[in-house]
XYZ file of C-alpha atoms in Angstrom:
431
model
C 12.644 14.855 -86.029
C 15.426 16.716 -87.252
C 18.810 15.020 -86.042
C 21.351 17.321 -83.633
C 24.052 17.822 -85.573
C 27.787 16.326 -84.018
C 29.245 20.404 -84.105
C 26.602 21.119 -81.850
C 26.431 18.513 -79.059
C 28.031 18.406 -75.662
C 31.065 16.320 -77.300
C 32.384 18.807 -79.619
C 31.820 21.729 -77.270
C 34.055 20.343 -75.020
C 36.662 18.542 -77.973
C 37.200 22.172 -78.901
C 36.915 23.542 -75.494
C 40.242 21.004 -74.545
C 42.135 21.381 -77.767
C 42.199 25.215 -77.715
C 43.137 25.018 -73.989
C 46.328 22.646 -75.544
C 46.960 24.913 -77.964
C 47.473 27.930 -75.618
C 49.819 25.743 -73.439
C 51.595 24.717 -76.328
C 51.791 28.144 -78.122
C 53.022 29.704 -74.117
C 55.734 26.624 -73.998
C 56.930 27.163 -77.282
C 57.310 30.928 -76.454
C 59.378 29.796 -73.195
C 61.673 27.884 -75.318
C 62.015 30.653 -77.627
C 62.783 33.260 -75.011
C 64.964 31.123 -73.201
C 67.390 30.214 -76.355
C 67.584 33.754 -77.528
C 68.580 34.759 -73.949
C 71.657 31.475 -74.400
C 72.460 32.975 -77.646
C 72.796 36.564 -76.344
C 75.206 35.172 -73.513
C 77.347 33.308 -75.953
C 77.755 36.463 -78.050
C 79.001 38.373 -75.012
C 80.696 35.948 -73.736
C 83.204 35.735 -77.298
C 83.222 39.178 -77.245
C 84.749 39.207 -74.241
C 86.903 36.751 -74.717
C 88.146 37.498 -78.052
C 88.685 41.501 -76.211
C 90.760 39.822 -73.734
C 92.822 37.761 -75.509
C 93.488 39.644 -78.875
C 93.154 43.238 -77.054
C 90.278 44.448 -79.527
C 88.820 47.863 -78.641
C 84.802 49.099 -78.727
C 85.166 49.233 -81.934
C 84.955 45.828 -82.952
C 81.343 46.297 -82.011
C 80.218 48.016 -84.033
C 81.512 46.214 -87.202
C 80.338 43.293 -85.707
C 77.062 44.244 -85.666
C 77.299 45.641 -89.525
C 78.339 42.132 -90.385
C 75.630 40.186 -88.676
C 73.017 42.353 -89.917
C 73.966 42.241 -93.385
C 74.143 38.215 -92.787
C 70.627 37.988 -91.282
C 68.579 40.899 -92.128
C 65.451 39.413 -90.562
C 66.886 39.022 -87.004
C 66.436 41.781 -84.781
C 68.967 42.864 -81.683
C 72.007 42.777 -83.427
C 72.748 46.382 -83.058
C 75.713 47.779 -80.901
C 74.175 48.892 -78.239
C 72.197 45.467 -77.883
C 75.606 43.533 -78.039
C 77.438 45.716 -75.518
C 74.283 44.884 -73.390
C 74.865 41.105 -74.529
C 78.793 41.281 -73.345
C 77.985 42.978 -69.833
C 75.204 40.292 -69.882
C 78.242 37.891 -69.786
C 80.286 39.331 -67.466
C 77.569 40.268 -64.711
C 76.299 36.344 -64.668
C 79.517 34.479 -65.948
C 77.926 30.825 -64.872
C 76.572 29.479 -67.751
C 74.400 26.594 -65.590
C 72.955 29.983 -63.937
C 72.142 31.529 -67.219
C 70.096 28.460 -68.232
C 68.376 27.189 -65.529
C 67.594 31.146 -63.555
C 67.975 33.825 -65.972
C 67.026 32.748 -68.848
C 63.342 32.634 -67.676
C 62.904 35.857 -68.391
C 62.586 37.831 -71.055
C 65.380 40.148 -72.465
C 64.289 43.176 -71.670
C 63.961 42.121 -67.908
C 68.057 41.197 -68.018
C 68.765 44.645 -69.642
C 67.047 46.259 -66.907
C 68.843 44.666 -64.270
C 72.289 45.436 -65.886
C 71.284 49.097 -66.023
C 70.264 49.412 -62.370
C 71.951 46.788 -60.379
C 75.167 46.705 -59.442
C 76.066 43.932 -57.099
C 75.704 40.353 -57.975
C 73.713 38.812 -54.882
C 71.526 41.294 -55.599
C 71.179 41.447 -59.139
C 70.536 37.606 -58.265
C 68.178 38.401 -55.800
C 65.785 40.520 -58.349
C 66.438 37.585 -60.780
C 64.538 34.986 -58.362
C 62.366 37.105 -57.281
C 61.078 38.571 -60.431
C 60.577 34.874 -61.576
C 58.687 33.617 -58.598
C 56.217 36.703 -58.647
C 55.617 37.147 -62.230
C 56.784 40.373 -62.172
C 56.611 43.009 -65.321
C 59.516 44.730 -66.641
C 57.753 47.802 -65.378
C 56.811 45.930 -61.728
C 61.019 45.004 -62.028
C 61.683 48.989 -62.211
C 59.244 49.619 -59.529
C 60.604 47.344 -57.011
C 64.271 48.141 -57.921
C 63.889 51.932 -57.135
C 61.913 50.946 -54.025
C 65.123 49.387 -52.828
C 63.287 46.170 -52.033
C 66.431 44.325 -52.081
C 67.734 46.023 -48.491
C 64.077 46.627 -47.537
C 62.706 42.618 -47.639
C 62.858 40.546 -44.449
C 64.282 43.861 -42.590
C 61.755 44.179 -39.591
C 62.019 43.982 -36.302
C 60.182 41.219 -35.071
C 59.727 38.367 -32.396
C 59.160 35.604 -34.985
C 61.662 33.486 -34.232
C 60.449 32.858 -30.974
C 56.874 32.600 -31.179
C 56.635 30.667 -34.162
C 58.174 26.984 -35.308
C 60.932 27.443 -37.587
C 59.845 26.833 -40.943
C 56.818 29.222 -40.344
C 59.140 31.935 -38.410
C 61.780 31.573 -41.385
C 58.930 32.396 -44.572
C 56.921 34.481 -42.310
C 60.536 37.079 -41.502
C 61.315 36.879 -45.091
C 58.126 38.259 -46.077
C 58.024 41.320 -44.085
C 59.816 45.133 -45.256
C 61.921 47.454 -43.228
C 60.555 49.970 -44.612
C 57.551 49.898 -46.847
C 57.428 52.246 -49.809
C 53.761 54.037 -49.672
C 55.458 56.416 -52.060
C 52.535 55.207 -54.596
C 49.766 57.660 -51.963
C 51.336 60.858 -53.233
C 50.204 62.247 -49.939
C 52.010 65.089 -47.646
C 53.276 64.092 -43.839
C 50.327 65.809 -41.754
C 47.691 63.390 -42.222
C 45.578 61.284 -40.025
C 45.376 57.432 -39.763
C 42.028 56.799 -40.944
C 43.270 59.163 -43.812
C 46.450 56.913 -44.782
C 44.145 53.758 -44.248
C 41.826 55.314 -46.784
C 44.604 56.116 -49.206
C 46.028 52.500 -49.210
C 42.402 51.286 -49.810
C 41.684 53.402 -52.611
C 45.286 51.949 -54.299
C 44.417 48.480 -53.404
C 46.551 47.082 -56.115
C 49.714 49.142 -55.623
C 49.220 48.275 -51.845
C 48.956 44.294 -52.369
C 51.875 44.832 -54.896
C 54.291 47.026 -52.082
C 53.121 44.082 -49.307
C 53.666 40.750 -51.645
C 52.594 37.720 -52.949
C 50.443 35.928 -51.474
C 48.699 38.958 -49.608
C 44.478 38.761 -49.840
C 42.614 41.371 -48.532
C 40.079 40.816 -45.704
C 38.961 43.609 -44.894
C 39.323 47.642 -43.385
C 37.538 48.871 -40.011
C 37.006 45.111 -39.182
C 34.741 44.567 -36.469
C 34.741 41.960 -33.934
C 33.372 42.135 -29.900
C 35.235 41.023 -26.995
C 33.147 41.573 -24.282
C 29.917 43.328 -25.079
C 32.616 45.954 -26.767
C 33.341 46.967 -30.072
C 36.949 46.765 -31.711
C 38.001 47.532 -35.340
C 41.485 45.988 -36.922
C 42.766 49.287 -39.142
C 43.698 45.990 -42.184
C 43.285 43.024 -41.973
C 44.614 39.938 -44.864
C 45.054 36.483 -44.966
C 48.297 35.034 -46.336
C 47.945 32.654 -48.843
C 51.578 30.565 -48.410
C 51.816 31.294 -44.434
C 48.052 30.084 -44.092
C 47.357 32.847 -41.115
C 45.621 35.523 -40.760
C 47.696 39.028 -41.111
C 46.440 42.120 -38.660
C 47.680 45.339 -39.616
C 47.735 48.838 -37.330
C 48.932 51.417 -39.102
C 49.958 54.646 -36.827
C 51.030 58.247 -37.903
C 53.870 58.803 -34.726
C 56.836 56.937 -33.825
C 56.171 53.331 -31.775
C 54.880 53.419 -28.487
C 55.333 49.849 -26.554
C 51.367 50.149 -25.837
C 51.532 49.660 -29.773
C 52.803 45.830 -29.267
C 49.694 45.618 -26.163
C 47.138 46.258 -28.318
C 48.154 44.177 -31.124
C 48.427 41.094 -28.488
C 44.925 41.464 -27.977
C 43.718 42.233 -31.425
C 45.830 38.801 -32.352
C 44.631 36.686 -29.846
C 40.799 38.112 -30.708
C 41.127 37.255 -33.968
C 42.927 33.595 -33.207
C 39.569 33.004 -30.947
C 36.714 33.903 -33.528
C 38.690 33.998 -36.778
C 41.283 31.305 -37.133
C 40.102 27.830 -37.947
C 41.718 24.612 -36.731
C 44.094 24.134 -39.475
C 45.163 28.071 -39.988
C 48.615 28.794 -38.557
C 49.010 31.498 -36.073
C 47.789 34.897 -36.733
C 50.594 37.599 -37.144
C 50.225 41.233 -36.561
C 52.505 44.167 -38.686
C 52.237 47.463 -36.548
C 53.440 50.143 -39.407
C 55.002 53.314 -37.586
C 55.898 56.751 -38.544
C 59.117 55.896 -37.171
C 60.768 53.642 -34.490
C 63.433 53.802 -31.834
C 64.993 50.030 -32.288
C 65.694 49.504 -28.745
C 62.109 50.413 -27.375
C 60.846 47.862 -30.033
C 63.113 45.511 -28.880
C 61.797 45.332 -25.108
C 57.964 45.812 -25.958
C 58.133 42.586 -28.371
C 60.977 40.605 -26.293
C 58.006 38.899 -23.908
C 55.038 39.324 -26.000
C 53.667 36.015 -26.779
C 51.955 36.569 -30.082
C 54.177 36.938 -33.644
C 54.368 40.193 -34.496
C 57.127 42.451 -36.403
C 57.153 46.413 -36.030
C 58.367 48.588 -39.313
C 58.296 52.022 -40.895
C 56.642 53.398 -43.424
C 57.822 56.061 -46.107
C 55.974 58.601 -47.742
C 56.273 60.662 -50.373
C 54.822 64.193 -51.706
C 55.459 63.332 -55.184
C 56.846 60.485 -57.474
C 60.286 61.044 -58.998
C 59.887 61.451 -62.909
C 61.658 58.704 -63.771
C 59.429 56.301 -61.803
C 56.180 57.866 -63.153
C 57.340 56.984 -66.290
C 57.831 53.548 -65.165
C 55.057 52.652 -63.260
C 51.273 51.956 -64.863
C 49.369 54.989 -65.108
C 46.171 55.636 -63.337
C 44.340 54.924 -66.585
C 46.244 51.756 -67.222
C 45.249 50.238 -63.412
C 41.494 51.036 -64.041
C 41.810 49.360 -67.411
C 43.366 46.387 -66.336
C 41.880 46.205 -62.908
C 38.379 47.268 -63.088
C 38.050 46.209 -58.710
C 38.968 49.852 -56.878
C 35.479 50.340 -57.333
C 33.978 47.208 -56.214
C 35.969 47.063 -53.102
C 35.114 50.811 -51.948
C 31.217 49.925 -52.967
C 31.573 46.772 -50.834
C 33.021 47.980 -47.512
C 30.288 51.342 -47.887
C 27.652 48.582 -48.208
C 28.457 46.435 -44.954
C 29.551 49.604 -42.944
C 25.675 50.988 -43.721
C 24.148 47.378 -42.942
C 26.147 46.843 -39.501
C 24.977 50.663 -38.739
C 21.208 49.882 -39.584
C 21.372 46.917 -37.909
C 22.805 48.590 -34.289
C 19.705 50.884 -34.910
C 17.208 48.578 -34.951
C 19.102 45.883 -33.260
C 20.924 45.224 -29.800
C 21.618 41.403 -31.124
C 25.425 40.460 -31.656
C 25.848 40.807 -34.861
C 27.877 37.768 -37.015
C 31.119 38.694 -39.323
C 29.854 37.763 -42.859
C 28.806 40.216 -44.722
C 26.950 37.277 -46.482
C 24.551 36.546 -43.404
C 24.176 40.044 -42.387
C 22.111 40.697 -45.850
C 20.080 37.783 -44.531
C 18.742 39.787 -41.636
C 17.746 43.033 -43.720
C 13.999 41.393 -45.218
C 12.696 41.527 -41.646
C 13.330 45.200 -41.329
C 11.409 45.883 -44.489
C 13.618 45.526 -47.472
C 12.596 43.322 -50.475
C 14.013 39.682 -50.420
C 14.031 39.972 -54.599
C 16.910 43.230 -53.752
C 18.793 41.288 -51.376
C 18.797 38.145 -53.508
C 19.955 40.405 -56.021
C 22.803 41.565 -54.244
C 23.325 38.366 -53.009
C 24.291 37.346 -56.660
C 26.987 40.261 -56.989
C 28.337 39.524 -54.020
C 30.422 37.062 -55.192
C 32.262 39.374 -57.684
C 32.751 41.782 -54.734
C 34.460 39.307 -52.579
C 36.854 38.761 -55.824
C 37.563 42.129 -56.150
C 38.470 42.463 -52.469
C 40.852 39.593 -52.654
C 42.376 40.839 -55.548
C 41.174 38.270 -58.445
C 40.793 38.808 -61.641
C 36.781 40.095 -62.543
C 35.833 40.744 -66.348
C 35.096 44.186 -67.148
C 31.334 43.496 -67.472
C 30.779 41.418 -64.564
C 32.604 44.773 -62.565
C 30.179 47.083 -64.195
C 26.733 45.012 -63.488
C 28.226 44.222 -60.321
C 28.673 47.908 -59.551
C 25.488 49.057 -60.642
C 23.709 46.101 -58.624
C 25.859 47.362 -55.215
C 25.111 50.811 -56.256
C 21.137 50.297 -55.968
C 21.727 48.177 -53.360
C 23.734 50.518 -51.146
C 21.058 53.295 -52.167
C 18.070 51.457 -50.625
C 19.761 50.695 -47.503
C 20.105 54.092 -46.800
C 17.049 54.938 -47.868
C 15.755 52.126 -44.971
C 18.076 53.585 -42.658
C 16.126 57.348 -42.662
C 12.473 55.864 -42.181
């Protein structure tokens, strides 16, 4: 018998498998440490220039032959130019705290700091962006994005009835979280359009939509059905927060608010508490997104409402300026990177066309999961081997529609699986 050699047993698979995990960390710390001592070095460097411009008078031109002098002393270093150490000296003098510098700012990279200097102004809320972009994760271009949105003077901004219907800590996050108004500028669409139209938009820019509401946003579903009564009701969105723990209902409306607005969104929240929520979920909350809003007339239709909701705008736009396009990922670049648009339209065409074949052939309630409604479709005469099938790329689906990562090939088998799927259901549905 021919012995197993020790590269190729369980051991070593999983001695390599640890070690190149430790390597990663190490080789991502040691770029942290990197990035946050050039960022030190960059504020010292403004800060003497400053100084040494204050207290000997020296002009702008001391810049530039201080540049010429470094980068004849250290050729190999880049970012010594002028224009980088003018940056460096308003670095200086827009965060002049030095404990700030090393424990906030200088988690992020350089390029992050140079955008804030060139399109923030005031310190809170150059500050702001600086937490933010940290807790988030954001991109440069993601920073450029939300800084021409206005987030700053958008975040926390609604109208809403949180304080009273939820406990403090909840009410607190929960305000915080949701935008006065929200920037839909990504849709590119025109003003006359319908609501099922501007729900269909945000779906098919899924990631720009989760980006706009937040982290911590996962999507749930669109159209979602539930029964009250022997009737039929459909939430336009609905998510689940991932820090609130709740459930998040969204109506989304193409007119000013109406106060039967904050009605209806009582009863969609208190449906969804009953056959959604589990024991240790926190309250649902409902968003109502308007056209526009008169602030009083909000005020009195959420002032006795006993569910949390919050009522804000939405803006629209015909066409992104230039200078964002050039900012923001292109079209290309999202389908690249996230390879789930796809999956997510395949998915909700797939459970709209089983709940419609099953209300054909069927008058029983039907359940929520789209997982046991695929376990009802054998008896009405499709092939278990295509539903276990499906059953199998369902999981990637689900991913896609809560926004997690999914490899390029698992997207593509996952889509052609759904595809043949979603053909042979409505191939049952016309017998």
């Amino acid at each position: 018998m021919t012995p197993i050699s020790p590269l190729e047993t369980p051991s070593y698979s999983a001695l390599l498998a640890d070690l190149k995990e430790r390597i990663r960390a190490a080789r991502v710390r040691a770029a942290v440490a990197v990035n946050r001592e050039l960022v030190s070095l960059y504020w010292l460097i403004g800060k003497e220039i400053l100084a040494r411009q204050d207290s000997e008078g020296w002009g702008a031109r001391v810049i530039d032959r201080l540049s010429q002098d470094l980068r004849r002393d250290f050729p190999e270093m880049t970012g010594l130019s002028p224009r980088n150490l003018k940056y460096m000296r308003a670095f200086a003098e827009a965060f002049p705290d030095e404990q700030i510098v090393q424990q906030l700012v200088a988690q992020l990279p350089w390029g992050h700091s140079v955008k804030l200097l060139d399109a923030v102004k005031g310190p809170e809320e150059r500050l702001w962006y600086v937490r933010q972009a940290i807790e988030h994760g954001w991109s440069r271009n993601v920073l450029a994005h939300q800084i021409e949105s206005g987030l700053f003077l958008r975040q926390g901004k609604a109208i809403t009835n949180f304080a009273r219907t939820l406990p403090a800590p909840q009410s607190d996050l929960a305000q915080a979280l949701i935008k006065d108004p929200y920037a839909f500028d990504f849709l590119s669409l025109g003003s006359a359009i319908s609501e099922r139209e501007l729900e269909q938009a945000l779906l098919e820019h899924l990631r720009a939509l989760i980006l706009e509401l937040g982290k911590g946003f996962s999507f749930v579903g669109s159209q979602y059905h539930f029964e009250v009564g022997g009737q039929d009701y459909f939430i336009d969105l609905l998510f689940y927060h991932l820090r609130l723990r709740c459930f998040v209902v969204m109506e989304l409306k193409i007119e000013d608010f109406k106060p039967e607005f904050a009605g209806k969104m009582n009863f969609y929240l208190s449906a969804v508490d009953d056959q959604l929520r589990h024991a240790t979920d926190a309250p649902s909350i409902g968003i109502i997104l308007c056209k526009g809003k008169n602030e009083v007339i909000v005020e009195y239709a959420l002032r006795d409402s006993s569910k949390p909701m919050g009522v804000a705008e939405y803006r629209l736009s015909a066409a992104l300026p230039a200078p964002l396009q050039a900012e923001l990922p292109t079209e290309a670049e999202f389908a690249r990177e996230f390879p789930l648009l796809s999956l997510v339209r395949v998915r909700m065409e797939v459970e709209r066309e089983i709940r419609m074949l099953l209300d054909d052939r069927s008058p029983a309630e039907r359940p929520v999961s789209l997982g046991i409604l695929i376990g009802d479709l054998p008896q009405f005469g499709l092939s278990p081997q295509i539903v276990d099938r499906f059953r199998s790329a369902l999981n990637v689906l689900n991913r896609a529609a809560h926004n997690m990562d999914v490899s390029a090939e698992d997207a593509a088998t996952a889509a052609e699986v759904a595809t043949a799927f979603l053909a042979e259901i409505r191939a049952l549905r016309e017998r």
